[in-house]
Short mmCIF file of C-alpha atoms in Angstrom, two decimals:
data_model
loop_
_atom_site.label_atom_id
_atom_site.label_comp_id
_atom_site.label_asym_id
_atom_site.label_seq_id
_atom_site.Cartn_x
_atom_site.Cartn_y
_atom_site.Cartn_z
CA MET G 1 -40.84 -34.56 51.58
CA LYS G 2 -42.09 -38.10 51.05
CA MET G 3 -42.89 -39.97 54.23
CA ASN G 4 -42.99 -43.69 54.90
CA THR G 5 -46.57 -44.83 55.52
CA ASP G 6 -45.23 -47.14 58.25
CA ARG G 7 -43.18 -44.39 59.87
CA PHE G 8 -44.94 -44.78 63.21
CA SER G 9 -43.51 -48.29 63.50
CA LEU G 10 -39.96 -47.02 63.04
CA THR G 11 -37.56 -46.44 65.89
CA VAL G 12 -36.39 -42.90 66.55
CA ASP G 13 -33.02 -43.54 64.92
CA GLU G 14 -34.62 -45.17 61.87
CA TYR G 15 -37.02 -42.27 61.44
CA LEU G 16 -34.24 -39.67 61.69
CA ALA G 17 -32.11 -41.60 59.19
CA GLU G 18 -34.95 -42.03 56.69
CA THR G 19 -36.07 -38.38 56.72
CA ASN G 20 -32.63 -36.76 57.14
CA VAL G 21 -34.09 -34.48 59.82
CA LEU G 22 -30.73 -33.97 61.52
CA PHE G 23 -29.13 -32.95 58.22
CA TYR G 24 -31.75 -30.26 57.61
CA LEU G 25 -31.69 -29.12 61.22
CA ASN G 26 -27.93 -28.72 61.07
CA ASP G 27 -28.18 -26.76 57.82
CA ALA G 28 -30.93 -24.55 59.23
CA VAL G 29 -28.78 -23.67 62.25
CA THR G 30 -25.77 -23.03 60.02
CA GLN G 31 -27.76 -20.67 57.80
CA LEU G 32 -29.16 -18.91 60.84
CA LEU G 33 -25.70 -18.28 62.26
CA GLU G 34 -24.34 -17.09 58.90
CA HIS G 35 -27.21 -14.60 58.50
CA LYS G 36 -27.86 -13.93 62.17
CA GLU G 37 -28.56 -10.21 61.90
CA GLU G 38 -31.04 -10.69 59.06
CA TYR G 39 -33.05 -13.54 60.58
CA THR G 40 -33.08 -12.93 64.33
CA GLN G 41 -34.97 -9.64 63.98
CA PHE G 42 -37.95 -11.58 62.63
CA GLY G 43 -37.84 -14.31 65.25
CA VAL G 44 -36.04 -17.64 65.36
CA VAL G 45 -39.28 -19.64 65.52
CA ARG G 46 -40.57 -18.05 62.34
CA TYR G 47 -37.24 -18.65 60.63
CA PHE G 48 -37.28 -22.38 61.37
CA ALA G 49 -40.93 -22.61 60.32
CA GLU G 50 -40.14 -21.05 56.95
CA TYR G 51 -36.99 -23.11 56.49
CA PHE G 52 -38.78 -26.43 56.93
CA THR G 53 -41.73 -25.24 54.85
CA CYS G 54 -39.28 -24.61 52.01
CA VAL G 55 -37.78 -28.07 52.51
CA LYS G 56 -41.23 -29.65 52.40
CA ASN G 57 -42.20 -27.72 49.27
CA GLY G 58 -38.90 -28.55 47.55
CA ASN G 59 -37.74 -25.01 46.73
CA HIS G 60 -34.96 -25.04 49.35
CA VAL G 61 -32.30 -26.18 46.86
CA LEU G 62 -32.53 -23.17 44.55
CA PHE G 63 -29.22 -21.26 44.35
CA ARG G 64 -27.62 -23.60 46.86
CA GLU G 65 -24.18 -25.17 46.46
CA PHE G 66 -23.84 -28.51 44.64
CA SER G 67 -22.72 -30.38 47.75
CA TYR G 68 -26.04 -29.41 49.36
CA ILE G 69 -28.39 -30.28 46.50
CA LYS G 70 -26.93 -33.78 46.16
CA SER G 71 -26.80 -34.50 49.90
CA THR G 72 -30.19 -36.24 50.22
CA PRO G 73 -32.58 -38.02 47.84
CA HIS G 74 -35.21 -35.37 48.61
CA ASN G 75 -32.79 -32.61 47.59
CA ARG G 76 -32.02 -34.37 44.32
CA VAL G 77 -35.70 -34.85 43.51
CA SER G 78 -36.39 -31.21 44.37
CA PHE G 79 -33.60 -29.95 42.11
CA ILE G 80 -34.75 -32.07 39.16
CA HIS G 81 -38.30 -30.78 39.65
CA ILE G 82 -37.15 -27.15 39.77
CA LEU G 83 -35.07 -27.66 36.61
CA TRP G 84 -38.21 -28.87 34.85
CA LYS G 85 -40.41 -26.01 36.09
CA CYS G 86 -37.88 -23.32 35.23
CA PHE G 87 -36.91 -24.46 31.73
CA ARG G 88 -39.76 -26.54 30.33
CA GLN G 89 -40.45 -23.78 27.79
CA ILE G 90 -37.36 -25.01 25.95
CA GLY G 91 -39.26 -28.18 25.17
CA LYS G 92 -42.45 -26.26 24.36
CA ASN G 93 -40.55 -24.17 21.84
CA GLY G 94 -38.96 -27.28 20.34
CA ASP G 95 -35.47 -25.88 20.92
CA LEU G 96 -32.43 -28.14 20.73
CA LEU G 97 -29.47 -27.16 22.90
CA ALA G 98 -25.83 -28.18 23.13
CA MET G 99 -24.27 -29.72 26.21
CA SER G 100 -22.59 -26.42 27.14
CA GLU G 101 -25.94 -24.61 27.00
CA TYR G 102 -27.58 -27.10 29.35
CA SER G 103 -24.60 -26.68 31.65
CA SER G 104 -25.19 -22.92 31.70
CA LEU G 105 -28.87 -23.42 32.55
CA LEU G 106 -28.00 -25.70 35.44
CA GLN G 107 -25.49 -23.19 36.75
CA LEU G 108 -28.21 -20.55 36.85
CA LEU G 109 -29.89 -22.72 39.50
CA CYS G 110 -26.70 -24.00 41.13
CA PRO G 111 -23.64 -21.78 40.46
CA ASP G 112 -21.06 -24.52 41.08
CA PHE G 113 -22.90 -27.32 39.27
CA PRO G 114 -20.13 -29.50 37.77
CA ILE G 115 -19.91 -29.82 34.01
CA GLU G 116 -18.87 -33.47 34.42
CA MET G 117 -22.43 -34.33 35.46
CA VAL G 118 -23.73 -32.67 32.29
CA GLN G 119 -21.16 -34.48 30.15
CA ASN G 120 -22.23 -37.83 31.61
CA THR G 121 -25.86 -36.97 30.88
CA ALA G 122 -24.99 -36.09 27.29
CA ARG G 123 -23.28 -39.47 26.89
CA ILE G 124 -26.54 -41.17 27.81
CA VAL G 125 -28.58 -39.08 25.37
CA LEU G 126 -26.09 -39.33 22.52
CA MET G 127 -25.04 -42.93 23.27
CA ASP G 128 -21.48 -41.70 23.89
CA ASP G 129 -21.20 -40.54 20.29
CA ALA G 130 -20.87 -37.10 18.69
CA MET G 131 -20.88 -35.18 21.95
CA ASP G 132 -21.28 -31.87 20.14
CA CYS G 133 -24.76 -32.78 18.86
CA LEU G 134 -27.82 -30.86 20.00
CA MET G 135 -30.30 -32.43 22.44
CA SER G 136 -34.00 -31.98 23.07
CA PHE G 137 -35.16 -30.90 26.51
CA SER G 138 -37.16 -34.11 26.93
CA ASP G 139 -34.21 -36.40 26.20
CA PHE G 140 -31.87 -34.36 28.34
CA ILE G 141 -33.98 -33.99 31.48
CA TYR G 142 -35.03 -37.65 31.71
CA SER G 143 -31.42 -38.75 31.19
CA PHE G 144 -30.23 -36.13 33.66
CA GLN G 145 -32.69 -37.52 36.19
CA ILE G 146 -31.07 -40.96 35.97
CA GLN G 147 -27.53 -39.60 36.05
CA PHE G 148 -28.13 -37.22 38.95
CA TYR G 149 -30.57 -39.13 41.17
CA TYR G 150 -28.84 -42.49 40.74
CA GLU G 151 -25.31 -41.09 40.44
CA GLU G 152 -23.61 -43.66 42.69
CA PHE G 153 -25.49 -46.54 41.05
CA VAL G 154 -24.57 -45.37 37.55
CA GLU G 155 -20.90 -45.12 38.53
CA SER G 156 -20.90 -48.64 39.97
CA VAL G 157 -22.72 -50.11 36.96
CA SER G 158 -20.21 -48.37 34.69
CA VAL G 159 -17.35 -50.14 36.47
CA ILE G 160 -19.15 -53.50 36.18
CA TYR G 161 -19.73 -52.92 32.47
CA GLN G 162 -16.10 -52.06 31.86
CA ASP G 163 -14.99 -55.19 33.75
CA LEU G 164 -17.25 -57.35 31.59
CA LEU G 165 -15.90 -55.74 28.43
CA SER G 166 -12.33 -56.41 29.46
CA GLY G 167 -13.06 -59.98 30.52
CA LYS G 168 -12.59 -59.40 34.25
CA ASN G 169 -14.73 -60.92 36.98
CA PRO G 170 -16.99 -58.14 38.26
CA ASN G 171 -18.31 -60.19 41.22
CA THR G 172 -16.36 -58.12 43.70
CA VAL G 173 -17.24 -55.16 45.88
CA ILE G 174 -17.58 -52.20 43.53
CA VAL G 175 -15.96 -49.03 44.82
CA PRO G 176 -15.85 -46.60 41.87
CA THR G 177 -13.41 -43.72 42.02
CA SER G 178 -13.58 -40.39 40.23
CA THR G 179 -10.57 -41.44 38.13
CA SER G 180 -12.13 -44.73 37.03
CA VAL G 181 -15.39 -43.05 36.07
CA GLU G 182 -13.67 -40.26 34.14
CA GLN G 183 -11.61 -42.79 32.20
CA LEU G 184 -14.59 -45.03 31.46
CA SER G 185 -15.87 -43.45 28.23
CA SER G 186 -12.44 -43.22 26.61
CA THR G 187 -11.62 -46.79 27.60
CA VAL G 188 -14.90 -48.11 26.26
CA ASN G 189 -14.27 -46.38 22.94
CA GLU G 190 -10.90 -48.10 22.69
CA GLU G 191 -12.49 -51.56 22.97
CA PRO G 192 -13.24 -52.99 19.49
CA ASP G 193 -16.45 -54.71 20.66
CA ALA G 194 -17.67 -51.88 22.86
CA GLN G 195 -20.50 -50.98 20.54
CA GLU G 196 -21.76 -54.56 20.59
CA GLY G 197 -22.09 -54.37 24.36
CA VAL G 198 -22.05 -57.25 26.84
CA ASP G 199 -24.19 -60.30 27.48
CA SER G 200 -27.46 -59.02 28.97
CA SER G 201 -28.05 -61.97 31.30
CA VAL G 202 -24.56 -61.77 32.80
CA PHE G 203 -24.86 -58.00 33.15
CA CYS G 204 -28.21 -58.45 34.89
CA GLU G 205 -26.79 -60.98 37.35
CA CYS G 206 -23.94 -58.61 38.22
CA ILE G 207 -26.33 -55.72 38.77
CA GLU G 208 -28.54 -57.85 41.00
CA GLY G 209 -25.49 -58.74 43.08
CA LEU G 210 -24.56 -55.08 43.31
CA CYS G 211 -28.04 -54.06 44.50
CA GLU G 212 -28.00 -56.66 47.28
CA ARG G 213 -25.17 -54.81 49.02
CA PHE G 214 -25.75 -51.28 47.69
CA LYS G 215 -26.29 -48.54 50.26
CA HIS G 216 -27.47 -45.84 47.85
CA LYS G 217 -30.60 -45.43 45.75
CA TYR G 218 -30.98 -47.67 42.70
CA PRO G 219 -33.73 -48.42 40.14
CA SER G 220 -36.07 -51.32 40.84
CA ILE G 221 -34.75 -54.77 39.96
CA VAL G 222 -38.00 -55.42 38.09
CA ALA G 223 -37.34 -52.48 35.75
CA MET G 224 -33.71 -53.50 35.26
CA LYS G 225 -34.70 -57.07 34.35
CA GLU G 226 -37.40 -55.82 31.99
CA ILE G 227 -34.80 -53.77 30.12
CA LEU G 228 -31.99 -56.32 30.09
CA GLU G 229 -34.18 -59.29 29.16
CA SER G 230 -35.41 -57.54 26.01
CA SER G 231 -32.19 -58.29 24.10
CA GLN G 232 -29.26 -60.68 24.21
CA ARG G 233 -26.61 -57.98 24.34
CA VAL G 234 -26.71 -54.45 25.69
CA SER G 235 -24.44 -51.43 25.75
CA LEU G 236 -23.96 -49.32 28.87
CA TYR G 237 -25.53 -46.19 27.45
CA GLY G 238 -28.28 -48.17 25.76
CA CYS G 239 -29.20 -49.55 29.17
CA LEU G 240 -29.09 -46.13 30.84
CA MET G 241 -31.18 -44.55 28.08
CA ALA G 242 -33.76 -47.31 28.49
CA LEU G 243 -33.88 -46.52 32.21
CA ALA G 244 -34.36 -42.83 31.38
CA LYS G 245 -37.36 -43.68 29.20
CA HIS G 246 -38.89 -46.18 31.63
CA GLU G 247 -42.16 -44.79 33.02
CA GLY G 248 -42.00 -46.97 36.12
CA VAL G 249 -38.54 -45.71 37.05
CA ASN G 250 -39.68 -42.13 36.48
CA GLN G 251 -42.69 -42.63 38.77
CA ASP G 252 -40.52 -44.21 41.46
CA ILE G 253 -38.29 -41.13 41.54
CA GLY G 254 -41.27 -38.77 41.56
CA ALA G 255 -39.55 -35.64 40.27
CA LEU G 256 -40.94 -35.40 36.73
CA PRO G 257 -44.35 -35.99 35.16
CA ASN G 258 -44.89 -38.66 32.53
CA LYS G 259 -43.46 -37.79 29.14
CA SER G 260 -46.91 -36.99 27.74
CA ASP G 261 -47.33 -34.32 30.44
CA LEU G 262 -43.74 -33.06 30.50
CA LEU G 263 -44.52 -29.74 28.83
CA ILE G 264 -47.71 -29.08 30.81
CA ASP G 265 -47.86 -26.98 33.99
CA SER G 266 -51.35 -25.54 34.17
CA GLU G 267 -50.87 -23.83 37.52
CA MET G 268 -47.78 -21.98 36.33
CA ASP G 269 -49.39 -21.03 33.02
CA GLN G 270 -52.41 -19.57 34.80
CA GLU G 271 -50.21 -17.55 37.13
CA LEU G 272 -48.19 -16.26 34.19
CA GLU G 273 -51.34 -15.21 32.33
CA ARG G 274 -52.54 -13.40 35.44
CA LEU G 275 -49.27 -11.47 35.75
CA ILE G 276 -49.24 -10.59 32.06
CA ALA G 277 -52.83 -9.33 32.32
CA GLN G 278 -51.88 -7.09 35.25
CA VAL G 279 -49.00 -5.56 33.32
CA THR G 280 -51.13 -5.08 30.20
CA ILE G 281 -54.04 -3.43 32.02
CA SER G 282 -52.13 -1.12 34.31
CA PRO G 283 -48.37 -1.06 33.90
CA THR G 284 -48.00 2.10 36.00
CA SER G 285 -49.99 0.86 38.95
CA ASN G 286 -48.30 -2.50 38.67
CA SER G 287 -44.92 -0.84 38.91
CA SER G 288 -45.91 1.02 42.07
CA SER G 289 -47.40 -2.11 43.57
CA SER G 290 -44.17 -3.94 42.80
CA VAL G 291 -42.28 -1.45 44.94
CA ALA G 292 -44.75 -1.96 47.75
CA GLY G 293 -44.51 -5.69 47.26
CA GLN G 294 -40.73 -5.57 47.50
CA LYS G 295 -40.97 -3.68 50.77
CA GLU G 296 -43.39 -6.26 52.09
CA MET G 297 -41.13 -9.10 50.93
CA SER G 298 -38.19 -7.57 52.78
CA LYS G 299 -40.11 -7.91 56.02
CA LYS G 300 -40.40 -11.69 55.67
CA ALA G 301 -37.77 -14.09 56.93
CA SER G 302 -36.55 -16.97 54.80
CA PRO G 303 -33.84 -19.62 54.97
CA ARG G 304 -31.92 -17.92 52.14
CA LYS G 305 -31.71 -14.34 50.97
CA SER G 306 -32.63 -15.47 47.46
CA LEU G 307 -35.82 -17.34 48.34
CA HIS G 308 -38.03 -14.38 47.46
CA GLN G 309 -36.59 -14.43 43.93
CA ARG G 310 -37.77 -17.96 43.19
CA LYS G 311 -41.33 -17.20 42.15
CA ARG G 312 -40.16 -14.44 39.85
CA ILE G 313 -37.57 -16.63 38.16
CA GLU G 314 -40.03 -19.47 37.66
CA MET G 315 -42.56 -17.06 36.23
CA GLU G 316 -40.08 -15.52 33.80
CA SER G 317 -38.98 -18.93 32.63
CA ASP G 318 -42.43 -19.88 31.28
CA GLY G 319 -42.77 -17.44 28.42
CA SER G 320 -44.19 -19.79 25.80
CA THR G 321 -47.52 -21.56 25.47
CA GLU G 322 -46.90 -23.48 22.24
CA GLU G 323 -46.38 -27.19 22.76
CA THR G 324 -44.25 -29.29 20.42
CA ASP G 325 -42.98 -32.81 20.51
CA SER G 326 -39.44 -33.40 21.73
CA SER G 327 -37.09 -35.22 19.43
CA GLU G 328 -36.42 -38.88 19.98
CA ASN G 329 -33.02 -40.45 19.83
#
């Protein structure tokens, strides 16, 4: 988990709020009580140590419910990073997938992951057009990062954009609702000048005003100005796609590597090669050692029953070593 370099100057309350310690402590206790018989036999101290180690390493969100993975910025970053590690071979193979297929992949990691989030991501990639088109892994995951990590910001900006399109004054407190966001794309399509977008300078001023009072995460104002000042008019999804491709925004979030390194994970590739070599050299002995390994794994406590499956799933997901370029929209 990222820590503020000036954390020692923070008050106790400020530190707890910034790191979400109480949130994780509450979840750790809840998990302990739900799986009391499993965890208490290994020791409560060891359980808490492993729980917070998982949180620090970012693998605590795997197989958790959607409400949990979106609860903190660290959880969102961790989920985006796991999505990349598990399915980057899609990009290496050059495969193009439909929106429904990406939804299925996400639900392998989070069973109740909402399809609406995937639909909103697809609108960014496809510029809200031809939603049944196939998407590259590169385009999808960088757009997903913006939609998921900055969800509240994207919703508020969508409302501002719609107000500008309809001629309303957006200089009011933006409180987007699920209904307004769901109706946004259909309403925008109904506007005859929707494809032409809105005045970039006015849109930028409105976004600056929003950020001054915004309580959630949002992209840097510098990046937003850089994007909006590059043209006189801008569309909503054109702006969001530019954010998705912005290297500075990607680095600020810290979940994904730069696009040039997106398909590279040397540590995982080396581990996969080692496992394949073991199976090739001695499949029989490997099978017996797997049984012994499973017995040993069962003796270890973890915050979730499924934690011991993570390494295996990540290993199985990296079955290709051929690197190809992702398609550009």
